[in-house]
XYZ file of C-alpha atoms in Angstrom:
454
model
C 134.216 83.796 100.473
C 132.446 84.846 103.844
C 133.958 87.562 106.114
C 133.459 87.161 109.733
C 134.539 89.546 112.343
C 138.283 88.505 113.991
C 136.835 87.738 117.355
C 134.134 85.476 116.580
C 134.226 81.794 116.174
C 135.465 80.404 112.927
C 132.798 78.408 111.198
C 130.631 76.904 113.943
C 128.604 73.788 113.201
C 125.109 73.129 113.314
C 125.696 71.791 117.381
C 126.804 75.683 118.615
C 123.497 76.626 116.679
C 121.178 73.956 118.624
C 122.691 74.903 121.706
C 122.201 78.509 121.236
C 118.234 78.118 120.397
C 118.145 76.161 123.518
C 119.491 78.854 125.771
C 116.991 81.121 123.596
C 114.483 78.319 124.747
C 115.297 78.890 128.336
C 115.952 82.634 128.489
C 112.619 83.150 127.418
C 110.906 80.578 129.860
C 112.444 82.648 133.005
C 111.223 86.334 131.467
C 114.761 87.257 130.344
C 113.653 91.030 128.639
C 116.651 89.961 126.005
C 115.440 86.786 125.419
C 112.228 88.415 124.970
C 112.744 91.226 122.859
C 114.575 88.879 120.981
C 111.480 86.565 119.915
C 109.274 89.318 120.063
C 110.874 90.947 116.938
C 110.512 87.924 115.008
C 107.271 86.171 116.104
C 105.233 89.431 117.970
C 102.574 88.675 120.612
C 101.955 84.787 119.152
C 104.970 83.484 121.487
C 103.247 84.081 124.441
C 100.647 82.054 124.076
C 103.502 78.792 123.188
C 107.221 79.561 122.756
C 108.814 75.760 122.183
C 112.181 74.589 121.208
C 111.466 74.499 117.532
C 110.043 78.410 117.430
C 113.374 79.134 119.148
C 115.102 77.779 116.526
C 113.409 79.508 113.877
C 113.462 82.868 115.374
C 117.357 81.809 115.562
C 116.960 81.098 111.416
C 115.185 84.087 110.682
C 118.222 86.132 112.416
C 120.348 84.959 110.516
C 118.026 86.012 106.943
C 117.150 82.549 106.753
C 113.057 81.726 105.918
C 113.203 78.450 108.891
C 115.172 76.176 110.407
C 115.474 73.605 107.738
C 117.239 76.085 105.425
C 119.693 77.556 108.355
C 120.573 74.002 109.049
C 120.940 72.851 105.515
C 123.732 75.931 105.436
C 125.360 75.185 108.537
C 125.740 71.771 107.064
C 126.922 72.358 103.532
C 128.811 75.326 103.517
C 132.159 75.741 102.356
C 134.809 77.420 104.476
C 137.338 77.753 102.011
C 137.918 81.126 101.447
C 136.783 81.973 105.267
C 138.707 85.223 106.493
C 138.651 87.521 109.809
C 138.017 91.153 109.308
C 137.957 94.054 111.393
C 135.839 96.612 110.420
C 134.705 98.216 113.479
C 136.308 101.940 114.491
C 135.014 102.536 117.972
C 131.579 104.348 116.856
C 128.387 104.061 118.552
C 125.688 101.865 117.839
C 123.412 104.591 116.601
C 125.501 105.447 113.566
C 124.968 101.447 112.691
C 121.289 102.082 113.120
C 120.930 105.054 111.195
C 123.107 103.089 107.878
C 120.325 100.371 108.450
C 117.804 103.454 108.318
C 119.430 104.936 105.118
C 119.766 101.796 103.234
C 115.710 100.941 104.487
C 115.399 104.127 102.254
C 116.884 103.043 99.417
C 115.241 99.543 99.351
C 111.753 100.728 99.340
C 113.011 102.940 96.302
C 113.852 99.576 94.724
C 117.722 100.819 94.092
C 119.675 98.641 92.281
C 122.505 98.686 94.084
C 120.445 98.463 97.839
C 118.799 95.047 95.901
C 122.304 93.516 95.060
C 123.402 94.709 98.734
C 120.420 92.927 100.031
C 120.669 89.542 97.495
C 124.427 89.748 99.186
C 123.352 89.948 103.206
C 120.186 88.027 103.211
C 119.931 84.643 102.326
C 115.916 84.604 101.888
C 116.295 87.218 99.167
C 119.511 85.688 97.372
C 117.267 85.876 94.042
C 115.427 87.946 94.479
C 114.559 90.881 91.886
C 113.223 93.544 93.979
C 114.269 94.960 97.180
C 110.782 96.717 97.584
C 109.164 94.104 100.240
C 112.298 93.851 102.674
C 111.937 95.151 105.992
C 114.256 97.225 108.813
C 115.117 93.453 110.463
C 116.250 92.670 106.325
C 118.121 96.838 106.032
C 120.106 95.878 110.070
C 120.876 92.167 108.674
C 122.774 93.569 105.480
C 124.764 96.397 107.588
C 125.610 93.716 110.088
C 126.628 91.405 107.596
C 128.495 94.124 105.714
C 130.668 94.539 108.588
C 131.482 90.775 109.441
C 128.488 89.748 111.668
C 126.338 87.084 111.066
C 123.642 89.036 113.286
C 122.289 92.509 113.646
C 122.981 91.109 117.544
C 126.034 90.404 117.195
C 127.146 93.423 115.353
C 125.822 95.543 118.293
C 127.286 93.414 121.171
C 130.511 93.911 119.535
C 130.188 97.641 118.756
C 129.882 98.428 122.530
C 133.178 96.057 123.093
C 135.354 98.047 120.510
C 134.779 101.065 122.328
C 135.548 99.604 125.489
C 138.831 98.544 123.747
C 139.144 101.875 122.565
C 139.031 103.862 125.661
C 141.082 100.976 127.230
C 143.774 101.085 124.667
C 144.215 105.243 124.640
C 144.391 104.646 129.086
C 147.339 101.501 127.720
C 149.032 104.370 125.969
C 148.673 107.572 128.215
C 150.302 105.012 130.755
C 153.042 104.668 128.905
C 153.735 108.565 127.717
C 157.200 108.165 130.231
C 158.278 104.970 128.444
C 157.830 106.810 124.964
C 159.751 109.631 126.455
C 162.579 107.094 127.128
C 162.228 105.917 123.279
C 162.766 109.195 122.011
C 165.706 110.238 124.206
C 167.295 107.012 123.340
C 167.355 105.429 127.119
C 168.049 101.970 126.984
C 168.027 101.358 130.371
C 164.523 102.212 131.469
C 163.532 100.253 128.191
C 165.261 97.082 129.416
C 162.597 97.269 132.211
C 159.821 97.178 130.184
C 157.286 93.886 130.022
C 156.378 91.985 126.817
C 153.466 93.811 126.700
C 154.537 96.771 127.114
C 156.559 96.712 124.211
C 153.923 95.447 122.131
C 152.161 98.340 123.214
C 154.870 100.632 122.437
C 155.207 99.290 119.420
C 152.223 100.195 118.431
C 152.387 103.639 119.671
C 155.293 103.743 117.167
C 153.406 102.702 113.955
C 151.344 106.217 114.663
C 151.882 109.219 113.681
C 150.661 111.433 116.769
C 150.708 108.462 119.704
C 153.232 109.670 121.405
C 152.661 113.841 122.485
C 154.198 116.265 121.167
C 155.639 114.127 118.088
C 154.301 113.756 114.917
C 156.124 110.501 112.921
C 156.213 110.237 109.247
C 158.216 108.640 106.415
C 161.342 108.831 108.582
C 161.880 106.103 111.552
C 162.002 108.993 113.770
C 163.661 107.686 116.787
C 166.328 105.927 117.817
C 167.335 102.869 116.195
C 168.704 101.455 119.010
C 166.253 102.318 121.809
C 163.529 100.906 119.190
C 165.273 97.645 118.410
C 165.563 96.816 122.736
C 161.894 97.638 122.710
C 161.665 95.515 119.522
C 163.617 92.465 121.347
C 160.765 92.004 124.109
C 157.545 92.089 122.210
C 155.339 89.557 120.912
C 153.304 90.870 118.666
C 155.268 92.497 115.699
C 152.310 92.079 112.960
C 149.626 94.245 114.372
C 152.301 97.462 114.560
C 153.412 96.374 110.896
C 149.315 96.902 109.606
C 149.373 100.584 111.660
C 152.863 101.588 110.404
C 151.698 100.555 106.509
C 148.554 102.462 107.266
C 150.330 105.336 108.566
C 153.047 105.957 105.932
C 155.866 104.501 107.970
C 158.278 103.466 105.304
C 161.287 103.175 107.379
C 159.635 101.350 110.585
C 157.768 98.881 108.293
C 161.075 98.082 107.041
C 162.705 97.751 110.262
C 159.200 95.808 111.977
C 160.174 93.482 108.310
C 163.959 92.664 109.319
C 163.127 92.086 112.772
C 160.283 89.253 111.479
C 156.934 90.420 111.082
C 154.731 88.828 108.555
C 154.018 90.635 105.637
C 151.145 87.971 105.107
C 149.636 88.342 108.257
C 145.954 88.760 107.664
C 143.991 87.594 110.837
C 142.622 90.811 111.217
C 141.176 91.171 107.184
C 143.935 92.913 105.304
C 147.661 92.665 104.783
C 149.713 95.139 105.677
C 150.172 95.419 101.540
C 146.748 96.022 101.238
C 146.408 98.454 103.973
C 149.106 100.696 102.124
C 147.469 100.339 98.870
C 144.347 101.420 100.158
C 146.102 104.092 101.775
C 147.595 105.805 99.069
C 151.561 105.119 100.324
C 153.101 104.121 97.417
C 156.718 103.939 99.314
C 154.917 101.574 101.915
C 154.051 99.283 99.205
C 157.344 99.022 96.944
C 158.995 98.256 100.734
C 156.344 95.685 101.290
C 156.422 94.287 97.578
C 160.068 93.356 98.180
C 159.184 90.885 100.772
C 156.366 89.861 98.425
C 153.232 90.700 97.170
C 150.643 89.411 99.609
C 147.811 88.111 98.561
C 148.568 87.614 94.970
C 146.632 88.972 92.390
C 146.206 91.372 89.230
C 144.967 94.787 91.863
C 148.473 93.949 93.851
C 150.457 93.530 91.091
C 148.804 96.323 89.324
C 149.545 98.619 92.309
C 152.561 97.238 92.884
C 153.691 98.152 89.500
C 154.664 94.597 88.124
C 153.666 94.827 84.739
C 155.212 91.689 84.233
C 153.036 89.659 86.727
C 149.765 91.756 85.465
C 150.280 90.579 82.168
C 150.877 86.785 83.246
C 147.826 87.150 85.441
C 145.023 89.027 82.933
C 143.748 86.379 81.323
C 142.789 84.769 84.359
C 140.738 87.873 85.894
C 137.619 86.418 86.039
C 138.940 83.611 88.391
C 140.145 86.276 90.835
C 139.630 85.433 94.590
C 141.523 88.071 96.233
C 139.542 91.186 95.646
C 140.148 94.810 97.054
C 138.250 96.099 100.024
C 138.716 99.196 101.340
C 136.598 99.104 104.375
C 139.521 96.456 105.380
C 142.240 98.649 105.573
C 140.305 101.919 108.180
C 140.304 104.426 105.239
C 137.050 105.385 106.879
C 134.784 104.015 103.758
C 131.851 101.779 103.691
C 131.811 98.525 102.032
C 131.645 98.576 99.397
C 128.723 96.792 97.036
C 128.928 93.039 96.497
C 131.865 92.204 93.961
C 130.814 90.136 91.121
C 132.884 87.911 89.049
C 133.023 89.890 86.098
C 136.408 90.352 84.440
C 136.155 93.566 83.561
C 134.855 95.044 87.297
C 138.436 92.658 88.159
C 140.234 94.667 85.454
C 138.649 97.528 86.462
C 140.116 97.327 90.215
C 143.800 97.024 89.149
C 143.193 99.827 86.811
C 141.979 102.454 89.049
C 144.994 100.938 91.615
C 147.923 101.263 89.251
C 146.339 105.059 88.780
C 146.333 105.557 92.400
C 150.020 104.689 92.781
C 151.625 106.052 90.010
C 152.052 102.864 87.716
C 152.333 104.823 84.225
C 153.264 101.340 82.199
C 150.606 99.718 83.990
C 147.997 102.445 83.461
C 148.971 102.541 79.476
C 149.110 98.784 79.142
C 145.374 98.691 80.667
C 144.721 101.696 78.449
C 146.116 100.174 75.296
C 144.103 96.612 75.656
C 140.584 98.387 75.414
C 139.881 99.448 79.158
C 138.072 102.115 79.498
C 139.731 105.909 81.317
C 137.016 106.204 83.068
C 135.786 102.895 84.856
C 134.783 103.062 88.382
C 134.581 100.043 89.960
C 133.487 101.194 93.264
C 132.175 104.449 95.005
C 132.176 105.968 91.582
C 135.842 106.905 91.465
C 137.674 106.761 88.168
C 141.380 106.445 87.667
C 141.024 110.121 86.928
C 140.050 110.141 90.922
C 142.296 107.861 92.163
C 145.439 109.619 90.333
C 144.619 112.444 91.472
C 144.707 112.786 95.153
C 148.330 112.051 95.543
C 149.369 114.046 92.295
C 150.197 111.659 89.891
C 150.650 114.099 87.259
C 152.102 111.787 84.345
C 149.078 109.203 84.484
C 146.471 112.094 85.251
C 147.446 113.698 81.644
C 147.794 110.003 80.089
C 144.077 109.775 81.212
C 143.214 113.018 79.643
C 144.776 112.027 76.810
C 143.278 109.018 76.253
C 139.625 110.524 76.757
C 139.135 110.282 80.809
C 136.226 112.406 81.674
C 136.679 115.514 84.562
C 133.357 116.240 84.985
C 132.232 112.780 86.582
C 131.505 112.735 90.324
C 132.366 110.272 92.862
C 129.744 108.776 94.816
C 131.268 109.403 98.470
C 132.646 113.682 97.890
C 130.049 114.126 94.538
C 132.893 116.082 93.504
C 134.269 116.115 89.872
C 138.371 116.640 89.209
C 138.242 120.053 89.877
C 136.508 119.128 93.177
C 139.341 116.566 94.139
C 141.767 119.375 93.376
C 139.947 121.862 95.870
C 139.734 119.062 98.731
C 143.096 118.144 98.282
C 145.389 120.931 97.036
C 143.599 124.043 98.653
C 146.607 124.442 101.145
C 149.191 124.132 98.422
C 147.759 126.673 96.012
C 151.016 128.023 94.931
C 153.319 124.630 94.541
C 153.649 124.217 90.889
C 151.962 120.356 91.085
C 149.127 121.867 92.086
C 149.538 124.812 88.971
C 150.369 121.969 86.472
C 147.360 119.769 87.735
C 144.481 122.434 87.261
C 146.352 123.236 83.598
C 145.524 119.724 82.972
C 142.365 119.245 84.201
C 140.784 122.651 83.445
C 142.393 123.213 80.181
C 145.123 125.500 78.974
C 145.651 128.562 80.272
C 144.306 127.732 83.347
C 147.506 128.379 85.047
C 145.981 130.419 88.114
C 144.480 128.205 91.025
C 140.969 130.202 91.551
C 141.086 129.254 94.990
C-alpha cells in the first residue's frame, strides 16, 4: 500500500515522469536558479560542463531514492496501485520543522538505529535491503520524512507545506467572515440562513464540527445549537463528509449523528482516514459506537477490537497476518508522527487491536486478547502499552485487569517517556480530588496509595 498526499495525482505513469525531466531539461538550459539548485544537489559542479536529457532524468530518479533511471522507470511501470490511498498529513507548520525531523532522523541513521534503518528501507527505494543505515545521507534523512508524510519528493513535500498554510490562513479569514452567520445558527434564525450560498454552508458546517470555531462557544458531546437552524444550513451544503471527519475528531457525538441521517459517508476516506478511525485515534469512544452503527469502516481486527465486537474479532484473528487495513495515527491530526513501517507480523496486528480495545474500554475484548497468550504489555507503536492507552481516558476496569494479569507501570512511552504514574500526572493533575483519579493511583501505585501526591 503507498500513501500519497490528497492533492497530488493518483498514480502517474512513466509519460508525466518523461515530461517532467524534460521541463527539468529546459529549466536548466535558460538558468532557472530552481532548476539549478535542483541538479546541483544531485550531480554538483559536473552538470555544467553537459546537462542532457538523460542526466535530467536521473537526477529526476535519484529524487525519488531511486539509484537511475532504469530502476525509476521499471517502478513506474510495474507497480501495483491496489491498495493506493490519499492522506493528509500536513497541519499548517513551517517548512523548517520538516527540515529539522530530516536533521533528527540524519542523527539517528549515522547511529545505525534500528528503527531509523527500517524507516529508511521503508522511504528509500535504493536502500530497500539494506542492513545499515550508516552510509545514507541528508538528501536519503528529507526523502524518508517526505515520504512519511505522503510525498514522493522532499520537493514536493515543501511546495505543499507552504500551500497548507496558505489554506490555513485562508480558511480561519472563510470563518471570521462568517462569525454573523454563526451568530444566526446559534440564535436559531432561519431566515438569514436561507440566504446563505452552498459554500457557505459547507463552511459553516465545518465551523460546527469544532469545538471553539465559532467565539465565545465551546461545543462538546451535545449538538449544541439549534436543530432546526442546523438542518436549513444542512439542506444547502455540498460537502457533508469533511465536517463528519472534524466532528468525529472533535467528540461530537450528537452532530456526527445528525451529519449521518442527513447522508454523509461514514466510509469516506479521500482524505486518509475514516471518520471511524479518526475517533478511535481520538480517544471518543461515544463517537465510535455512533459510527459503528452505520458500520465499521474499514474492516478489520483494530476496528472491531475498538469497536468492541468481540464477535467479529474472534471471526477475524486467525487471519491477522493478512491484515491490510492497519492503524495510523498520524491520519487522524492527533498531532503524532508516523509512525515506523508496519510489518506483517501477526502479533504487531494483534498487538494494535489490543492496545485499541484498552484505549476504549473493551473489557471482553481486552480479556479475550489476554486469555489467548497476548502479552499486557505490548506496544506496538510509540512505546505505549495497553496500560497507556487505558489509561488516559480512565478506563479503570481494564487498567486493573492489566495489573492483574502482570502489565508493567514502570515502562515509558517513547513520545511523554513517562511511566503510569506519569500518564496519571499529565492527565489527571486538574482532577486531583475526583475519586477516578483516587481509585487509579490505588491501582497503579499500590494499596494505600489513596492520596494523589500532586
Amino acid at each position: 500500500m503507498s500513501d500519497r498526499h490528497f492533492e497530488l495525482p493518483a498514480s502517474p505513469n512513466l509519460e508525466y515522469y518523461r515530461k517532467q525531466a524534460k521541463h527539468l531539461h529546459r529549466a536548466y538550459a535558460t538558468a532557472d536558479a530552481e532548476a539549478e539548485a535542483r541538479v546541483a544537489d544531485v550531480l554538483g559542479g559536473r552538470a555544467a560542463e553537459r546537462f542532457q536529457l538523460t542526466d535530467a532524468q536521473f537526477v529526476l530518479a535519484q529524487e525519488h531514492g531511486f539509484p537511475n533511471w532504469a530502476e525509476f522507470r521499471a517502478h513506474v511501470e510495474n507497480r501495483n496501485t491496489t491498495g493506493d490511498r490519499p492522506v493528509s498529513r500536513l497541519v499548517g507548520i513551517g517548512p523548517g520543522a520538516y527540515a529539522s525531523m530530516a536533521d533528527a532522523l540524519l542523527v539517528e541513521l549515522r547511529r545505525d538505529d534500528p528503527g531509523a534503518l527500517r524507516r529508511l528501507r521503508a522511504g528509500v527505494p535504493r536502500y530497500a535491503t539494506a542492513t545499515s543505515a550508516a552510509t545514507a545521507g541528508l538528501r536519503d534523512a528529507r526523502l524518508v520524512i517526505a515520504r512519511e508524510l505522503g510525498f514522493p519528493t522532499w520537493r514536493e513535500l515543501m511546495s505543499f507545506t507552504e500551500k497548507s498554510r496558505r489554506d490555513l490562513d485562508e480558511r480561519r479569514e472563510r470563518w471570521r467572515s462568517l462569525h454573523g452567520d454563526a451568530e444566526a445558527l446559534l440564535a436559531g434564525d432561519t431566515d438569514r440562513l436561507a440566504g446563505l450560498t452552498a459554500g457557505q454552508a459547507d463552511t459553516l458546517l465545518h465551523m460546527v464540527a469544532m469545538p471553539e470555531a465559532i467565539p465565545g462557544v465551546r461545543l462538546d458531546e451535545a449538538l449544541g445549537v439549534p436543530r432546526a437552524a442546523l438542518e436549513v444550513v444542512l439542506g444547502k451544503a455540498t460537502d457533508l463528509n469533511l465536517p463528519l471527519v472534524w466532528a468525529a475528531r472533535s467528540n461530537r457525538v450528537e452532530y456526527v449523528r445528525l451529519l449521518l441521517a442527513a447522508g454523509a459517508d461514514p466510509g469516506d476516506r479521500s482524505r486518509g482516514a475514516t471518520a471511524l478511525e479518526n475517533a478511535i485515534h481520538h480517544g471518543h469512544t461515544g463517537v465510535v459506537d455512533v459510527l459503528a452503527g452505520y458500520g465499521i469502516v474499514p474492516p478489520a481486527l483494530w476496528t472491531y477490537a475498538a469497536c468492541g465486537r468481540l464477535d467479529l474479532v474472534r471471526d477475524r484473528y486467525e487471519a491477522a497476518g493478512a491484515e491490510r487495513a492497519r492503524p495510523e495515527p498520524a491520519d487522524a491530526g492527533v498531532g503524532l508522527p508516523p509512525r515506523l513501517p508496519a510489518t506483517d507480523d501477526p502479533a504487531e496486528i494483534v498487538g494494535e487491536a489490543f492496545v485499541h480495545a484498552c484505549q476504549h474500554g473493551r473489557v471482553d475484548v481486552v480479556r479475550w486478547f489476554l486469555d489467548r497468550g497476548v502479552h499486557p504489555d505490548v506496544a506496538p507503536y510509540f512505546g505505549r502499552t495497553g496500560l497507556h492507552w487505558a489509561i488516559q481516558p480512565g478506563h479503570l476496569e481494564v487498567v486493573r485487569l492489566l495489573l492483574e494479569r502482570g502489565a508493567d507501570p514502570s515502562i515509558r512511552d517513547e513520545i511523554f517517556h513517562a511511566d503510569a504514574d506519569g500518564w496519571l500526572h499529565i492527565f489527571f493533575a486538574a482532577r486531583p480530588h475526583d475519586p477516578l483519579t483516587r481509585e487509579l493511583h490505588e491501582s497503579v501505585n499500590g494499596p494505600g496509595s489513596t492520596r494523589c501526591p500532586w
